Short mmCIF file of C-alpha atoms in Angstrom, two decimals:
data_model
loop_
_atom_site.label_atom_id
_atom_site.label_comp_id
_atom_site.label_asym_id
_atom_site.label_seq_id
_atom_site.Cartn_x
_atom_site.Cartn_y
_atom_site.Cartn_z
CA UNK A 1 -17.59 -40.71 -37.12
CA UNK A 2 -16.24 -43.37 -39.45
CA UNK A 3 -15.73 -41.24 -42.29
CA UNK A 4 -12.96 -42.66 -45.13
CA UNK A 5 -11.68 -40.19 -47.40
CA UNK A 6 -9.42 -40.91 -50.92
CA UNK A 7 -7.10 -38.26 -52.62
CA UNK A 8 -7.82 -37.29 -55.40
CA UNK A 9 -11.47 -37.62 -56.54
CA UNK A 10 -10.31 -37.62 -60.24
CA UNK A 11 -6.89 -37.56 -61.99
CA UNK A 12 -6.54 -37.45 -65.82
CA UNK A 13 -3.17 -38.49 -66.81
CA UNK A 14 -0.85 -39.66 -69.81
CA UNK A 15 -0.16 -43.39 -70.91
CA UNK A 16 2.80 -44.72 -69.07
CA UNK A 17 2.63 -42.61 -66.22
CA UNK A 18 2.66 -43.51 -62.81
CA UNK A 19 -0.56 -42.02 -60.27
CA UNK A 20 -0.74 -42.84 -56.19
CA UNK A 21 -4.22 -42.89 -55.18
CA UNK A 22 -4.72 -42.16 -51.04
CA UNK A 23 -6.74 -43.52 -48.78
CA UNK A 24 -7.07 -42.27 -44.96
CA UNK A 25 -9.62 -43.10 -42.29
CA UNK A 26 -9.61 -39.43 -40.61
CA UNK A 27 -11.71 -40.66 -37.18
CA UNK A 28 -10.37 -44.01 -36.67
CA UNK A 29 -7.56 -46.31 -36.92
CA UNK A 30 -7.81 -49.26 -39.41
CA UNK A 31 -5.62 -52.30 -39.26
CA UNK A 32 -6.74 -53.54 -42.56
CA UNK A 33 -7.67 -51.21 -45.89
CA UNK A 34 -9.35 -52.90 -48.98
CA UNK A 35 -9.05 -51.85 -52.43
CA UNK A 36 -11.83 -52.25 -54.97
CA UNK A 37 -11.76 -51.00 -58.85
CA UNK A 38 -15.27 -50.69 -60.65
CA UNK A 39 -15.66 -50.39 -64.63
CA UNK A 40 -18.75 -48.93 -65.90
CA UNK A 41 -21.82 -50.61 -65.62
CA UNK A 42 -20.18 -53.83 -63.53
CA UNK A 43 -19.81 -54.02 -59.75
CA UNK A 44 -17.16 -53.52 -57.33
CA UNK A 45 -14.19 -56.21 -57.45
CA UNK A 46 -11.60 -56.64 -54.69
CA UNK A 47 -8.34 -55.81 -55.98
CA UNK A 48 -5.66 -56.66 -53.19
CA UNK A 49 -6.15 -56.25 -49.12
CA UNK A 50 -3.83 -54.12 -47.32
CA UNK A 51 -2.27 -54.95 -43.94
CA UNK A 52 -0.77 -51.99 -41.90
CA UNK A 53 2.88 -52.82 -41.66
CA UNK A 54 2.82 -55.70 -44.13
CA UNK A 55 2.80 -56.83 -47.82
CA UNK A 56 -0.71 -56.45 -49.24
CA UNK A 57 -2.65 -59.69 -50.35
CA UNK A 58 -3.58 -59.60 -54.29
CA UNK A 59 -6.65 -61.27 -56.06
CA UNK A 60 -6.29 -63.11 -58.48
CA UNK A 61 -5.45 -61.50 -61.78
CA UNK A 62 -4.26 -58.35 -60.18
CA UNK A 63 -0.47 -57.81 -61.14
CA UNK A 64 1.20 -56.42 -58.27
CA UNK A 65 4.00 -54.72 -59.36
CA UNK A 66 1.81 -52.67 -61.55
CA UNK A 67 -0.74 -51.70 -58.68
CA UNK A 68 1.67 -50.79 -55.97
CA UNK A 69 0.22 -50.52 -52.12
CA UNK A 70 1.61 -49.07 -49.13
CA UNK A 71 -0.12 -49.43 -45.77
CA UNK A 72 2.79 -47.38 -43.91
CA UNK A 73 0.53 -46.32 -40.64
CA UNK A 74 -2.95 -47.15 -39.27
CA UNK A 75 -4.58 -44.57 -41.05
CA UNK A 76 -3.25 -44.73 -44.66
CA UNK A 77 -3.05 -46.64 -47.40
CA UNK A 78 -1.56 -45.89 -50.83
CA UNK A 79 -2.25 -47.07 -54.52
CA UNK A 80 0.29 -46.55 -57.08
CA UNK A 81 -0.83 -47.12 -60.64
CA UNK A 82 2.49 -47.62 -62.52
CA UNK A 83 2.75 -47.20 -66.17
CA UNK A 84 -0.59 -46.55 -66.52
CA UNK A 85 -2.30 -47.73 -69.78
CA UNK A 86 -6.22 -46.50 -70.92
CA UNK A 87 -7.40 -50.06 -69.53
CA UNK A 88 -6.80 -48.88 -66.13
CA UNK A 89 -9.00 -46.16 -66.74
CA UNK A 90 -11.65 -46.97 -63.97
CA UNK A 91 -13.38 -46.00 -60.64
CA UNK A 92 -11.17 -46.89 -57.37
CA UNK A 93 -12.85 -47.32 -54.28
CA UNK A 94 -11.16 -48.11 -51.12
CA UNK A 95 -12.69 -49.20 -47.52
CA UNK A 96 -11.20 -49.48 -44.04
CA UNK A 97 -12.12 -51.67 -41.22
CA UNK A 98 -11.68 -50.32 -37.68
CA UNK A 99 -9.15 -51.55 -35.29
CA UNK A 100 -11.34 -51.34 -32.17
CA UNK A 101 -13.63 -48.31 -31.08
CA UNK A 102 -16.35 -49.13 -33.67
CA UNK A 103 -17.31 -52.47 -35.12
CA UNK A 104 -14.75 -54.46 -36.35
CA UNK A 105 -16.78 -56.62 -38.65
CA UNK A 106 -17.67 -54.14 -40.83
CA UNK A 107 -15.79 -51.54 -43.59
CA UNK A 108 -16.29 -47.87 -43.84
CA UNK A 109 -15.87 -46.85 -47.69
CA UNK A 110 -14.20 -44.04 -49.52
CA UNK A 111 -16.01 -41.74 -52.32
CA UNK A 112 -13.75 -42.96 -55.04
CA UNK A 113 -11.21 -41.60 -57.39
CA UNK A 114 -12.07 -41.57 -61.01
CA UNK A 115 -8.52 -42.37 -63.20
CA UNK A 116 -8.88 -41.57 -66.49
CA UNK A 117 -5.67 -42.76 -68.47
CA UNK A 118 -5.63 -40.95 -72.26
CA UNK B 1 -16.91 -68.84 -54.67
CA UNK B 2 -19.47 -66.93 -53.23
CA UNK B 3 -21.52 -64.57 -55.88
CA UNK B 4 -23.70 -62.26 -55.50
CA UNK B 5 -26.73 -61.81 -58.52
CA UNK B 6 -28.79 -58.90 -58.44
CA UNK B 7 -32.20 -58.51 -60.67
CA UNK B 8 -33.46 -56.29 -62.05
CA UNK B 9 -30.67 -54.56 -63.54
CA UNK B 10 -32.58 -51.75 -64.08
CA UNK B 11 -35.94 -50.67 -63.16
CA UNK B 12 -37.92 -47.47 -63.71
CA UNK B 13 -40.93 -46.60 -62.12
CA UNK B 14 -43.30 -43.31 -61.19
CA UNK B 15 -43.28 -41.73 -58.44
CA UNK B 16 -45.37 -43.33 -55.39
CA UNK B 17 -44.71 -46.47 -56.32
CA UNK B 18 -43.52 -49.37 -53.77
CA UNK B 19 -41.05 -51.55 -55.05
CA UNK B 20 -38.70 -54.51 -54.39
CA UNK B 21 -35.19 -55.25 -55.40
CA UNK B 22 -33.75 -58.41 -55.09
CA UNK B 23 -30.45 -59.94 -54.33
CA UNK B 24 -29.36 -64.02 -54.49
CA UNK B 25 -26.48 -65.57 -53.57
CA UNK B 26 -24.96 -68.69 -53.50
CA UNK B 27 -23.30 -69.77 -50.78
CA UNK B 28 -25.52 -69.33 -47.81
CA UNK B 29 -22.61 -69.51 -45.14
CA UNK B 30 -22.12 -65.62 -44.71
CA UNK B 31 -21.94 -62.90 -41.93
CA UNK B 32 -23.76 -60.53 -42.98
CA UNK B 33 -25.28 -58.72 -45.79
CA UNK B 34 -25.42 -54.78 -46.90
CA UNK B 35 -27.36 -52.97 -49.22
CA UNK B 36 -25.64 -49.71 -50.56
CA UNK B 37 -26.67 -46.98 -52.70
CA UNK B 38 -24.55 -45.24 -55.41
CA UNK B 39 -25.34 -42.32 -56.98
CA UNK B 40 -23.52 -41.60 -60.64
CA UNK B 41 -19.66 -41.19 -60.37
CA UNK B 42 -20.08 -41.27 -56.23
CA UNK B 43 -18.72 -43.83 -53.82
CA UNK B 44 -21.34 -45.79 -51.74
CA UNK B 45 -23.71 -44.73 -49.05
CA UNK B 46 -24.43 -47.94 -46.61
CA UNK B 47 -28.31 -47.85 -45.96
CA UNK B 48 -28.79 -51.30 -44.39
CA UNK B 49 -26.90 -54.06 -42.76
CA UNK B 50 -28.41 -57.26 -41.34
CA UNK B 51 -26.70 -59.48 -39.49
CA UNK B 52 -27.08 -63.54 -40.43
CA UNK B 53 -28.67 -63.95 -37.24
CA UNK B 54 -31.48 -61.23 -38.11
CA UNK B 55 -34.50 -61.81 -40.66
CA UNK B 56 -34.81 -58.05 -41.61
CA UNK B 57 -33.30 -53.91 -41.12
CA UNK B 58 -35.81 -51.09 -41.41
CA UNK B 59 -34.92 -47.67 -42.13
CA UNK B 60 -37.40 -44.93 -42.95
CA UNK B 61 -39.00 -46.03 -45.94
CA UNK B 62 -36.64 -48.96 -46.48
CA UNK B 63 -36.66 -52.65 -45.33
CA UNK B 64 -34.02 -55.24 -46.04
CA UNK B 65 -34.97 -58.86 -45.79
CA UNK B 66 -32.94 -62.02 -45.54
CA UNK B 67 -33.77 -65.61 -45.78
CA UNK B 68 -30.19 -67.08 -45.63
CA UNK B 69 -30.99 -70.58 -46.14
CA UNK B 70 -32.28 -69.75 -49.68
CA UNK B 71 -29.94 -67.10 -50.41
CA UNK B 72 -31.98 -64.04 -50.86
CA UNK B 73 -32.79 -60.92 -49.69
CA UNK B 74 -34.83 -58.02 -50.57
CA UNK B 75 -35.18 -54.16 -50.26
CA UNK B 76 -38.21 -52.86 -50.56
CA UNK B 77 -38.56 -48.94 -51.21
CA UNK B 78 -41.86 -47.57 -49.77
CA UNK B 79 -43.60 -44.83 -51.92
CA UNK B 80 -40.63 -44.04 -54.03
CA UNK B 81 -39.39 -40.45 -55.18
CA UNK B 82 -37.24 -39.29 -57.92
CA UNK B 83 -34.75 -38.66 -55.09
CA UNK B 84 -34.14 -42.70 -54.73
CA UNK B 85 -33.02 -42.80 -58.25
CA UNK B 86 -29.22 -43.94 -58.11
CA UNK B 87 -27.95 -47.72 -58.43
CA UNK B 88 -28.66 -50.10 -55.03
CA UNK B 89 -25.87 -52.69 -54.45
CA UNK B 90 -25.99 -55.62 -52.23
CA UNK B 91 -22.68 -56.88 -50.65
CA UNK B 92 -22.15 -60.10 -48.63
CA UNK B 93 -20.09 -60.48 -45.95
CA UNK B 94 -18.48 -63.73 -46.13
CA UNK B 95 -16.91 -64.30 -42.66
CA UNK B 96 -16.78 -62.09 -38.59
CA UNK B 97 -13.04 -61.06 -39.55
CA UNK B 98 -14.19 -58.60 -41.64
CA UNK B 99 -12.75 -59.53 -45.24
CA UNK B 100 -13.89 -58.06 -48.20
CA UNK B 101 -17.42 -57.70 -49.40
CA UNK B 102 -17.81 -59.40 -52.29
CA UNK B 103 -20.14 -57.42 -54.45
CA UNK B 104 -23.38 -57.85 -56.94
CA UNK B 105 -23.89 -55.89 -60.29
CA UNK B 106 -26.61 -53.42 -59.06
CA UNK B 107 -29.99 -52.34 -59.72
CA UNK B 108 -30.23 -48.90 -61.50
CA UNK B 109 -33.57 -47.01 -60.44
CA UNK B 110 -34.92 -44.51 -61.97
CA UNK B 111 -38.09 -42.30 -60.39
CA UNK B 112 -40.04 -40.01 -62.53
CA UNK B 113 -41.92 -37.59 -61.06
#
């Protein structure tokens, strides 16, 4: 159980092109979906917090109309990349935490989707 | 802000050996901490989570120590294999609503055989 899946593993695309990243919890439901982005050789840093049903909650220095989310049902979340430029080329991780049925403190993780933006 | 220092940043060693990674950080009020492993290009596998209540985690031929009141904790890796070799993150957990781990850098291993 708990498993966390994200759609695709790896997308190559153009400058100024837009790419959704998905992220589904495929055993359980998940109230709350994070979003992390790690560069090479640095560690994972929280992008924005997603709320089923609600506006997502950006850190600091993450522009929000670029990196669109979409938390449209318990069991997905969606990141857009709009306009992409080769600075977003990184590795996007994204985590779930359970509603109920398993423990609620904690956060499942995805395997990642590698962007590379030419 | 909390944050989360990890050293060595890299460490290679032969097979066999027993070793001991360490993780700091500085604000001491957390919920828990988690020690992942990440192999190249791969999302994370959790191997241990202690609670702040709990000293230490064992599984198989790991053990996860915390000492919260200094800020530390350490995996240890009994009689490594090349099969350990991947990068080992440690995540804190600031608060019981389950917000977002806050991450350190990683220690890459390496295991020759």
């Amino acid at each position: 159980g708990a498993v966390v899946s994200q759609h695709p593993s790896w997308v190559i695309c153009k400058s100024g092109t837009s790419v959704k990243i998905e992220c589904r919890s495929l055993d359980f439901q998940a109230t709350t979906m994070f979003w992390y982005r790690q560069f090479p050789k640095q560690s994972l840093m929280l992008m924005a917090t997603s709320n089923e049903g609600s506006k997502a909650t950006y850190e600091q220095g993450v522009e929000k109309d670029k990196f669109l989310i979409n938390h449209a049902s318990l069991t997905l979340s969606t990141l857009t990349v709009t306009s992409a430029h080769p600075e977003d080329s990184s590795f996007y991780i994204c985590s779930a935490r359970p509603s109920g049925g398993l423990r609620t403190d904690t956060q499942y993780f995805g395997p990642g989707t590698r962007l590379t933006v030419l | 802000k909390q944050e989360v220092t990890q050293i060595p940043a890299a460490l290679s060693v032969p097979e066999g050996e027993n070793l001991v990674l360490n993780c700091s950080f500085t604000d001491s009020a957390i919920y828990n901490l988690q020690w992942f492993r990440q192999d190249p290009g791969k999302g994370l596998t959790s191997l241990l989570l202690i609670q702040s209540s709990q000293r230490e985690q064992t599984s198989g031929r790991l053990n996860a120590s915390l000492d919260k009141s200094s800020g530390r904790s350490t995996l240890y890796i009994a009689a490594s294999q090349p099969g350990d070799s991947a990068t080992y993150l440690c995540a804190v957990g600031p608060n019981q609503a389950g917000t977002a781990l806050i991450f350190g850098k990683g220690t890459t291993l390496s295991v020759s055989s």
